[in-house]
Amino acid sequence: MKFRIYRYDPEKDAKPYLQDYDVALDPHDRMLLDALIRVKAVDDTLSFRRSCREGVCGSDAMNINGRNGLACVTNLNDIKEPVELRPLPGLPVIRDLIVDMSQFFKQYHSIKPYLVNDSPAPEKERLQSPEDREELDGLYECILCACCSTACPSFWWNPDKFVGPAGLLAAYRFIADSRDQAIAARLDDLEDPYRLFRCHTIMNCVDVCPKGLNPTMAIGRIKDIMVKRAV
Ligand code: SF4
Ligand code: SF4
Ligand code: FES
């Protein structure tokens, strides 16, 4: 199978370049990550992240033929050759397909991605009705792969100011949680020309999410709640 892969080692290379590979696959290789491991076997200088190989850890997100996705859940039958692989767009490259995720996680942590509830803890756990629990479906499954935020033009232009789709999905996950007591503070924090309102509903985020989540819908719900509390 033919590959064209972005290479850049800042300690050795003056600038990035694309390197061609032609590797023999095993009949059992089904996913792009299997093929990348074959490439690594012929050139161990190639660097990429991976861990679970099941679409759970989010570490092997990359740009595959122009579209962000996870190598481990991308079927080799579904991609055209030569397969062009680049690092996730818009983040600094550490080496080859490995990007520096600091800015992405900084935005994620900025929305306080944990339950805030200062009432005395019950003996066992804070319960929810099945209906309230259902409200969190489609919000809690995010694996923080960054495919969405790095496909979002608003995040490319303002990564230090716009929370981005992954962070905003997480923000709504807690706003929608019947056990959370910090909803007003969460909304105040997002009521800002950049943090939330830089989303222009381009929907690249929805298009690339490997878990089928819908950050645009979550962003729309936050905006609705803000409008309603203003009237
Ligand atoms: S819908 Fe909003 S968050 Fe999603 S890609 Fe577009 S601008 Fe970014
Ligand atoms: S919303 Fe989807 S694309 Fe974005 S970080 Fe979470 S799992 Fe990845
Ligand atoms: S290796 Fe964990 S999501 Fe792909």
PDB file of C-alpha atoms and ligand atoms in Angstrom:
ATOM      1  CA  MET A   1       0.000   0.000   0.000  1.00  0.00           C
ATOM      2  CA  LYS A   2       1.263   3.458  -0.896  1.00  0.00           C
ATOM      3  CA  PHE A   3       1.588   6.255   1.652  1.00  0.00           C
ATOM      4  CA  ARG A   4       2.717   9.848   1.587  1.00  0.00           C
ATOM      5  CA  ILE A   5       3.495  10.929   5.140  1.00  0.00           C
ATOM      6  CA  TYR A   6       4.350  14.304   6.654  1.00  0.00           C
ATOM      7  CA  ARG A   7       7.776  14.222   8.229  1.00  0.00           C
ATOM      8  CA  TYR A   8       9.364  16.828  10.444  1.00  0.00           C
ATOM      9  CA  ASP A   9      11.974  16.505  13.138  1.00  0.00           C
ATOM     10  CA  PRO A  10      12.693  20.052  14.366  1.00  0.00           C
ATOM     11  CA  GLU A  11      16.084  18.918  15.677  1.00  0.00           C
ATOM     12  CA  LYS A  12      17.215  17.773  12.194  1.00  0.00           C
ATOM     13  CA  ASP A  13      14.978  19.186   9.455  1.00  0.00           C
ATOM     14  CA  ALA A  14      15.029  22.778   8.214  1.00  0.00           C
ATOM     15  CA  LYS A  15      11.403  22.351   7.133  1.00  0.00           C
ATOM     16  CA  PRO A  16       8.695  19.682   6.881  1.00  0.00           C
ATOM     17  CA  TYR A  17       8.477  17.387   3.835  1.00  0.00           C
ATOM     18  CA  LEU A  18       6.326  14.490   2.580  1.00  0.00           C
ATOM     19  CA  GLN A  19       7.914  11.050   2.445  1.00  0.00           C
ATOM     20  CA  ASP A  20       6.643   8.255   0.175  1.00  0.00           C
ATOM     21  CA  TYR A  21       6.380   4.669   1.394  1.00  0.00           C
ATOM     22  CA  ASP A  22       5.241   1.496  -0.339  1.00  0.00           C
ATOM     23  CA  VAL A  23       4.727  -1.290   2.208  1.00  0.00           C
ATOM     24  CA  ALA A  24       3.473  -4.870   1.962  1.00  0.00           C
ATOM     25  CA  LEU A  25       0.473  -5.476   4.205  1.00  0.00           C
ATOM     26  CA  ASP A  26      -0.531  -8.687   5.940  1.00  0.00           C
ATOM     27  CA  PRO A  27      -3.923 -10.117   4.864  1.00  0.00           C
ATOM     28  CA  HIS A  28      -5.105  -9.592   8.468  1.00  0.00           C
ATOM     29  CA  ASP A  29      -4.385  -5.842   8.406  1.00  0.00           C
ATOM     30  CA  ARG A  30      -7.761  -4.101   8.370  1.00  0.00           C
ATOM     31  CA  MET A  31      -7.289  -0.639   9.785  1.00  0.00           C
ATOM     32  CA  LEU A  32      -5.021   2.256   8.923  1.00  0.00           C
ATOM     33  CA  LEU A  33      -3.225   1.878  12.262  1.00  0.00           C
ATOM     34  CA  ASP A  34      -2.257  -1.723  11.313  1.00  0.00           C
ATOM     35  CA  ALA A  35      -0.707  -0.354   8.097  1.00  0.00           C
ATOM     36  CA  LEU A  36       1.087   2.458   9.941  1.00  0.00           C
ATOM     37  CA  ILE A  37       2.670  -0.112  12.231  1.00  0.00           C
ATOM     38  CA  ARG A  38       3.964  -1.857   9.064  1.00  0.00           C
ATOM     39  CA  VAL A  39       5.438   1.468   7.890  1.00  0.00           C
ATOM     40  CA  LYS A  40       7.088   1.927  11.280  1.00  0.00           C
ATOM     41  CA  ALA A  41       8.599  -1.562  10.934  1.00  0.00           C
ATOM     42  CA  VAL A  42      10.470  -0.456   7.790  1.00  0.00           C
ATOM     43  CA  ASP A  43      11.305   3.035   9.096  1.00  0.00           C
ATOM     44  CA  ASP A  44      11.448   3.298  12.862  1.00  0.00           C
ATOM     45  CA  THR A  45      12.180   7.032  12.713  1.00  0.00           C
ATOM     46  CA  LEU A  46       8.484   7.666  11.870  1.00  0.00           C
ATOM     47  CA  SER A  47       6.645   8.976  14.953  1.00  0.00           C
ATOM     48  CA  PHE A  48       2.958   8.809  15.805  1.00  0.00           C
ATOM     49  CA  ARG A  49       0.858   8.262  18.924  1.00  0.00           C
ATOM     50  CA  ARG A  50      -1.397   5.279  19.511  1.00  0.00           C
ATOM     51  CA  SER A  51      -2.509   3.197  22.443  1.00  0.00           C
ATOM     52  CA  CYS A  52      -5.861   1.393  22.627  1.00  0.00           C
ATOM     53  CA  ARG A  53      -6.345   0.596  18.901  1.00  0.00           C
ATOM     54  CA  GLU A  54     -10.112   0.545  19.580  1.00  0.00           C
ATOM     55  CA  GLY A  55     -11.264   4.150  19.146  1.00  0.00           C
ATOM     56  CA  VAL A  56     -11.254   4.720  22.907  1.00  0.00           C
ATOM     57  CA  CYS A  57      -8.075   6.559  23.918  1.00  0.00           C
ATOM     58  CA  GLY A  58      -8.174   9.226  21.191  1.00  0.00           C
ATOM     59  CA  SER A  59      -4.407   9.287  20.757  1.00  0.00           C
ATOM     60  CA  ASP A  60      -4.016   8.353  17.067  1.00  0.00           C
ATOM     61  CA  ALA A  61      -6.013  11.273  15.646  1.00  0.00           C
ATOM     62  CA  MET A  62      -4.457  12.573  12.430  1.00  0.00           C
ATOM     63  CA  ASN A  63      -5.370  14.122   9.105  1.00  0.00           C
ATOM     64  CA  ILE A  64      -6.127  11.275   6.686  1.00  0.00           C
ATOM     65  CA  ASN A  65      -6.435  12.281   3.021  1.00  0.00           C
ATOM     66  CA  GLY A  66      -7.484  15.772   4.117  1.00  0.00           C
ATOM     67  CA  ARG A  67      -9.952  14.750   6.822  1.00  0.00           C
ATOM     68  CA  ASN A  68      -9.338  14.360  10.557  1.00  0.00           C
ATOM     69  CA  GLY A  69      -9.937  10.903  11.989  1.00  0.00           C
ATOM     70  CA  LEU A  70      -8.587   8.071  14.122  1.00  0.00           C
ATOM     71  CA  ALA A  71      -6.190   5.691  12.339  1.00  0.00           C
ATOM     72  CA  CYS A  72      -7.368   2.696  14.391  1.00  0.00           C
ATOM     73  CA  VAL A  73     -11.004   2.927  13.262  1.00  0.00           C
ATOM     74  CA  THR A  74     -10.311   3.928   9.640  1.00  0.00           C
ATOM     75  CA  ASN A  75     -10.861   0.887   7.425  1.00  0.00           C
ATOM     76  CA  LEU A  76      -8.166   0.422   4.775  1.00  0.00           C
ATOM     77  CA  ASN A  77     -10.871  -0.397   2.211  1.00  0.00           C
ATOM     78  CA  ASP A  78     -12.328   3.090   2.611  1.00  0.00           C
ATOM     79  CA  ILE A  79      -9.226   5.167   1.794  1.00  0.00           C
ATOM     80  CA  LYS A  80      -7.675   6.103  -1.525  1.00  0.00           C
ATOM     81  CA  GLU A  81      -3.981   5.583  -2.345  1.00  0.00           C
ATOM     82  CA  PRO A  82      -1.515   7.067  -1.921  1.00  0.00           C
ATOM     83  CA  VAL A  83      -2.812   7.663   1.594  1.00  0.00           C
ATOM     84  CA  GLU A  84      -1.690  11.132   2.614  1.00  0.00           C
ATOM     85  CA  LEU A  85      -1.175  11.475   6.355  1.00  0.00           C
ATOM     86  CA  ARG A  86      -0.525  14.757   8.100  1.00  0.00           C
ATOM     87  CA  PRO A  87      -0.641  15.885  11.725  1.00  0.00           C
ATOM     88  CA  LEU A  88      -3.881  17.407  13.054  1.00  0.00           C
ATOM     89  CA  PRO A  89      -4.090  20.928  11.581  1.00  0.00           C
ATOM     90  CA  GLY A  90      -3.634  24.097  13.596  1.00  0.00           C
ATOM     91  CA  LEU A  91      -1.547  22.734  16.488  1.00  0.00           C
ATOM     92  CA  PRO A  92       2.261  22.975  16.785  1.00  0.00           C
ATOM     93  CA  VAL A  93       4.041  19.867  15.482  1.00  0.00           C
ATOM     94  CA  ILE A  94       6.369  18.156  17.940  1.00  0.00           C
ATOM     95  CA  ARG A  95       7.531  15.567  15.426  1.00  0.00           C
ATOM     96  CA  ASP A  96       6.004  13.890  12.327  1.00  0.00           C
ATOM     97  CA  LEU A  97       2.354  13.073  13.171  1.00  0.00           C
ATOM     98  CA  ILE A  98       2.639  14.103  16.828  1.00  0.00           C
ATOM     99  CA  VAL A  99       1.182  17.482  17.768  1.00  0.00           C
ATOM    100  CA  ASP A 100       1.392  19.523  20.944  1.00  0.00           C
ATOM    101  CA  MET A 101      -2.091  19.224  22.514  1.00  0.00           C
ATOM    102  CA  SER A 102      -1.420  21.754  25.333  1.00  0.00           C
ATOM    103  CA  GLN A 103      -3.671  24.486  23.915  1.00  0.00           C
ATOM    104  CA  PHE A 104      -6.478  22.004  23.294  1.00  0.00           C
ATOM    105  CA  PHE A 105      -6.350  20.716  26.881  1.00  0.00           C
ATOM    106  CA  LYS A 106      -5.978  24.227  28.271  1.00  0.00           C
ATOM    107  CA  GLN A 107      -9.317  25.142  26.696  1.00  0.00           C
ATOM    108  CA  TYR A 108     -10.887  21.885  27.886  1.00  0.00           C
ATOM    109  CA  HIS A 109      -9.778  22.500  31.486  1.00  0.00           C
ATOM    110  CA  SER A 110     -10.957  26.126  31.308  1.00  0.00           C
ATOM    111  CA  ILE A 111     -14.617  25.033  31.314  1.00  0.00           C
ATOM    112  CA  LYS A 112     -14.167  23.158  34.640  1.00  0.00           C
ATOM    113  CA  PRO A 113     -14.941  19.689  33.290  1.00  0.00           C
ATOM    114  CA  TYR A 114     -16.179  18.240  36.583  1.00  0.00           C
ATOM    115  CA  LEU A 115     -19.352  18.257  38.646  1.00  0.00           C
ATOM    116  CA  VAL A 116     -19.706  21.256  40.971  1.00  0.00           C
ATOM    117  CA  ASN A 117     -22.046  20.578  43.887  1.00  0.00           C
ATOM    118  CA  ASP A 118     -21.355  21.976  47.350  1.00  0.00           C
ATOM    119  CA  SER A 119     -24.330  20.392  49.127  1.00  0.00           C
ATOM    120  CA  PRO A 120     -23.401  17.689  51.660  1.00  0.00           C
ATOM    121  CA  ALA A 121     -22.486  14.449  49.921  1.00  0.00           C
ATOM    122  CA  PRO A 122     -25.108  11.709  50.300  1.00  0.00           C
ATOM    123  CA  GLU A 123     -24.064   8.448  51.896  1.00  0.00           C
ATOM    124  CA  LYS A 124     -23.696   6.599  48.595  1.00  0.00           C
ATOM    125  CA  GLU A 125     -23.976   8.747  45.489  1.00  0.00           C
ATOM    126  CA  ARG A 126     -25.789  11.725  43.947  1.00  0.00           C
ATOM    127  CA  LEU A 127     -28.722  10.165  42.133  1.00  0.00           C
ATOM    128  CA  GLN A 128     -30.451  11.250  38.928  1.00  0.00           C
ATOM    129  CA  SER A 129     -33.776  10.216  37.447  1.00  0.00           C
ATOM    130  CA  PRO A 130     -33.442   8.045  34.307  1.00  0.00           C
ATOM    131  CA  GLU A 131     -34.805  11.019  32.309  1.00  0.00           C
ATOM    132  CA  ASP A 132     -32.155  13.400  33.695  1.00  0.00           C
ATOM    133  CA  ARG A 133     -29.464  10.810  32.985  1.00  0.00           C
ATOM    134  CA  GLU A 134     -30.689  10.506  29.391  1.00  0.00           C
ATOM    135  CA  GLU A 135     -30.012  14.210  28.893  1.00  0.00           C
ATOM    136  CA  LEU A 136     -26.285  13.387  29.035  1.00  0.00           C
ATOM    137  CA  ASP A 137     -26.367  10.886  26.166  1.00  0.00           C
ATOM    138  CA  GLY A 138     -24.326  12.187  23.255  1.00  0.00           C
ATOM    139  CA  LEU A 139     -22.382  14.493  25.592  1.00  0.00           C
ATOM    140  CA  TYR A 140     -20.313  12.280  27.896  1.00  0.00           C
ATOM    141  CA  GLU A 141     -18.859   9.912  25.263  1.00  0.00           C
ATOM    142  CA  CYS A 142     -16.174  12.331  24.025  1.00  0.00           C
ATOM    143  CA  ILE A 143     -12.677  10.762  23.993  1.00  0.00           C
ATOM    144  CA  LEU A 144     -10.848  14.133  23.650  1.00  0.00           C
ATOM    145  CA  CYS A 145      -9.172  13.148  20.393  1.00  0.00           C
ATOM    146  CA  ALA A 146      -9.246  16.791  19.146  1.00  0.00           C
ATOM    147  CA  CYS A 147     -10.421  15.824  15.629  1.00  0.00           C
ATOM    148  CA  CYS A 148     -13.237  18.387  15.962  1.00  0.00           C
ATOM    149  CA  SER A 149     -11.396  21.400  17.387  1.00  0.00           C
ATOM    150  CA  THR A 150      -8.539  21.009  14.903  1.00  0.00           C
ATOM    151  CA  ALA A 151     -11.042  20.923  12.000  1.00  0.00           C
ATOM    152  CA  CYS A 152     -12.660  24.158  13.176  1.00  0.00           C
ATOM    153  CA  PRO A 153     -11.526  27.373  11.427  1.00  0.00           C
ATOM    154  CA  SER A 154     -12.586  29.446  14.453  1.00  0.00           C
ATOM    155  CA  PHE A 155     -10.243  27.379  16.630  1.00  0.00           C
ATOM    156  CA  TRP A 156      -7.390  27.720  14.109  1.00  0.00           C
ATOM    157  CA  TRP A 157      -7.641  31.533  14.223  1.00  0.00           C
ATOM    158  CA  ASN A 158      -8.201  31.924  17.984  1.00  0.00           C
ATOM    159  CA  PRO A 159      -6.991  28.806  19.817  1.00  0.00           C
ATOM    160  CA  ASP A 160      -6.148  30.885  22.901  1.00  0.00           C
ATOM    161  CA  LYS A 161      -9.573  32.569  23.091  1.00  0.00           C
ATOM    162  CA  PHE A 162     -12.205  30.265  21.540  1.00  0.00           C
ATOM    163  CA  VAL A 163     -12.954  27.213  23.693  1.00  0.00           C
ATOM    164  CA  GLY A 164     -13.536  25.080  20.578  1.00  0.00           C
ATOM    165  CA  PRO A 165     -16.107  22.352  19.939  1.00  0.00           C
ATOM    166  CA  ALA A 166     -14.650  19.684  22.251  1.00  0.00           C
ATOM    167  CA  GLY A 167     -14.495  22.058  25.228  1.00  0.00           C
ATOM    168  CA  LEU A 168     -17.958  23.458  24.534  1.00  0.00           C
ATOM    169  CA  LEU A 169     -19.454  19.966  24.249  1.00  0.00           C
ATOM    170  CA  ALA A 170     -17.969  19.253  27.682  1.00  0.00           C
ATOM    171  CA  ALA A 171     -19.290  22.581  29.012  1.00  0.00           C
ATOM    172  CA  TYR A 172     -22.821  21.664  27.946  1.00  0.00           C
ATOM    173  CA  ARG A 173     -22.388  18.164  29.418  1.00  0.00           C
ATOM    174  CA  PHE A 174     -22.168  19.829  32.875  1.00  0.00           C
ATOM    175  CA  ILE A 175     -24.737  22.581  32.192  1.00  0.00           C
ATOM    176  CA  ALA A 176     -27.194  19.795  31.276  1.00  0.00           C
ATOM    177  CA  ASP A 177     -26.408  17.736  34.388  1.00  0.00           C
ATOM    178  CA  SER A 178     -29.246  17.895  36.945  1.00  0.00           C
ATOM    179  CA  ARG A 179     -26.694  17.436  39.780  1.00  0.00           C
ATOM    180  CA  ASP A 180     -24.519  20.428  38.879  1.00  0.00           C
ATOM    181  CA  GLN A 181     -24.977  23.663  40.856  1.00  0.00           C
ATOM    182  CA  ALA A 182     -22.677  25.970  38.891  1.00  0.00           C
ATOM    183  CA  ILE A 183     -24.803  26.542  35.795  1.00  0.00           C
ATOM    184  CA  ALA A 184     -25.011  30.342  36.194  1.00  0.00           C
ATOM    185  CA  ALA A 185     -21.236  30.614  36.689  1.00  0.00           C
ATOM    186  CA  ARG A 186     -20.622  28.326  33.698  1.00  0.00           C
ATOM    187  CA  LEU A 187     -22.840  30.519  31.497  1.00  0.00           C
ATOM    188  CA  ASP A 188     -21.203  33.739  32.793  1.00  0.00           C
ATOM    189  CA  ASP A 189     -17.801  32.306  31.924  1.00  0.00           C
ATOM    190  CA  LEU A 190     -18.876  31.550  28.329  1.00  0.00           C
ATOM    191  CA  GLU A 191     -20.743  34.816  27.719  1.00  0.00           C
ATOM    192  CA  ASP A 192     -17.901  36.405  25.822  1.00  0.00           C
ATOM    193  CA  PRO A 193     -17.345  37.373  22.176  1.00  0.00           C
ATOM    194  CA  TYR A 194     -14.682  34.674  21.803  1.00  0.00           C
ATOM    195  CA  ARG A 195     -15.138  31.788  24.244  1.00  0.00           C
ATOM    196  CA  LEU A 196     -18.504  30.670  22.841  1.00  0.00           C
ATOM    197  CA  PHE A 197     -19.605  33.120  20.181  1.00  0.00           C
ATOM    198  CA  ARG A 198     -16.698  32.478  17.785  1.00  0.00           C
ATOM    199  CA  CYS A 199     -18.615  29.396  16.637  1.00  0.00           C
ATOM    200  CA  HIS A 200     -20.132  30.274  13.263  1.00  0.00           C
ATOM    201  CA  THR A 201     -21.966  26.943  12.813  1.00  0.00           C
ATOM    202  CA  ILE A 202     -19.649  25.729  10.034  1.00  0.00           C
ATOM    203  CA  MET A 203     -20.176  22.171  11.370  1.00  0.00           C
ATOM    204  CA  ASN A 204     -16.760  20.739  10.452  1.00  0.00           C
ATOM    205  CA  CYS A 205     -16.725  19.416  14.015  1.00  0.00           C
ATOM    206  CA  VAL A 206     -19.809  17.245  13.504  1.00  0.00           C
ATOM    207  CA  ASP A 207     -18.494  15.994  10.187  1.00  0.00           C
ATOM    208  CA  VAL A 208     -15.254  14.568  11.635  1.00  0.00           C
ATOM    209  CA  CYS A 209     -16.160  13.328  15.127  1.00  0.00           C
ATOM    210  CA  PRO A 210     -15.232   9.602  15.192  1.00  0.00           C
ATOM    211  CA  LYS A 211     -17.732   9.008  18.009  1.00  0.00           C
ATOM    212  CA  GLY A 212     -20.634  10.526  16.052  1.00  0.00           C
ATOM    213  CA  LEU A 213     -21.124  13.367  18.557  1.00  0.00           C
ATOM    214  CA  ASN A 214     -22.622  16.740  17.732  1.00  0.00           C
ATOM    215  CA  PRO A 215     -20.753  19.674  19.309  1.00  0.00           C
ATOM    216  CA  THR A 216     -22.687  22.162  17.127  1.00  0.00           C
ATOM    217  CA  MET A 217     -25.963  21.075  18.724  1.00  0.00           C
ATOM    218  CA  ALA A 218     -24.456  21.439  22.210  1.00  0.00           C
ATOM    219  CA  ILE A 219     -23.175  24.921  21.319  1.00  0.00           C
ATOM    220  CA  GLY A 220     -26.641  25.874  20.026  1.00  0.00           C
ATOM    221  CA  ARG A 221     -28.240  24.683  23.288  1.00  0.00           C
ATOM    222  CA  ILE A 222     -25.838  26.799  25.369  1.00  0.00           C
ATOM    223  CA  LYS A 223     -26.688  29.834  23.217  1.00  0.00           C
ATOM    224  CA  ASP A 224     -30.443  29.147  23.650  1.00  0.00           C
ATOM    225  CA  ILE A 225     -30.117  28.943  27.443  1.00  0.00           C
ATOM    226  CA  MET A 226     -28.159  32.213  27.446  1.00  0.00           C
ATOM    227  CA  VAL A 227     -30.807  33.984  25.359  1.00  0.00           C
ATOM    228  CA  LYS A 228     -33.614  32.662  27.577  1.00  0.00           C
ATOM    229  CA  ARG A 229     -31.967  33.814  30.804  1.00  0.00           C
ATOM    230  CA  ALA A 230     -31.417  37.282  29.291  1.00  0.00           C
ATOM    231  CA  VAL A 231     -35.172  37.870  28.677  1.00  0.00           C
TER     232      VAL A 231
HETATM  233  S1  SF4 B   1     -19.824  24.448  14.219  1.00  0.00           S
HETATM  234 FE1  SF4 B   1     -18.696  25.910  15.460  1.00  0.00          FE
HETATM  235  S2  SF4 B   1     -17.342  24.678  16.676  1.00  0.00           S
HETATM  236 FE2  SF4 B   1     -18.063  23.370  14.982  1.00  0.00          FE
HETATM  237  S3  SF4 B   1     -16.503  23.578  13.400  1.00  0.00           S
HETATM  238 FE3  SF4 B   1     -18.029  25.113  13.072  1.00  0.00          FE
HETATM  239  S4  SF4 B   1     -17.336  26.984  14.069  1.00  0.00           S
HETATM  240 FE4  SF4 B   1     -16.192  25.263  14.867  1.00  0.00          FE
HETATM  241  S1  SF4 B   2     -16.306  15.669  20.262  1.00  0.00           S
HETATM  242 FE1  SF4 B   2     -15.699  13.951  18.969  1.00  0.00          FE
HETATM  243  S2  SF4 B   2     -14.064  14.769  17.663  1.00  0.00           S
HETATM  244 FE2  SF4 B   2     -14.304  16.170  19.365  1.00  0.00          FE
HETATM  245  S3  SF4 B   2     -12.766  15.544  20.849  1.00  0.00           S
HETATM  246 FE3  SF4 B   2     -14.711  14.540  21.389  1.00  0.00          FE
HETATM  247  S4  SF4 B   2     -14.649  12.548  20.376  1.00  0.00           S
HETATM  248 FE4  SF4 B   2     -13.049  13.821  19.427  1.00  0.00          FE
HETATM  249  S1  FES B   3      -5.342   4.093  19.273  1.00  0.00           S
HETATM  250 FE1  FES B   3      -6.783   4.736  20.778  1.00  0.00          FE
HETATM  251  S2  FES B   3      -8.276   5.786  19.629  1.00  0.00           S
HETATM  252 FE2  FES B   3      -6.975   4.969  18.124  1.00  0.00          FE
END
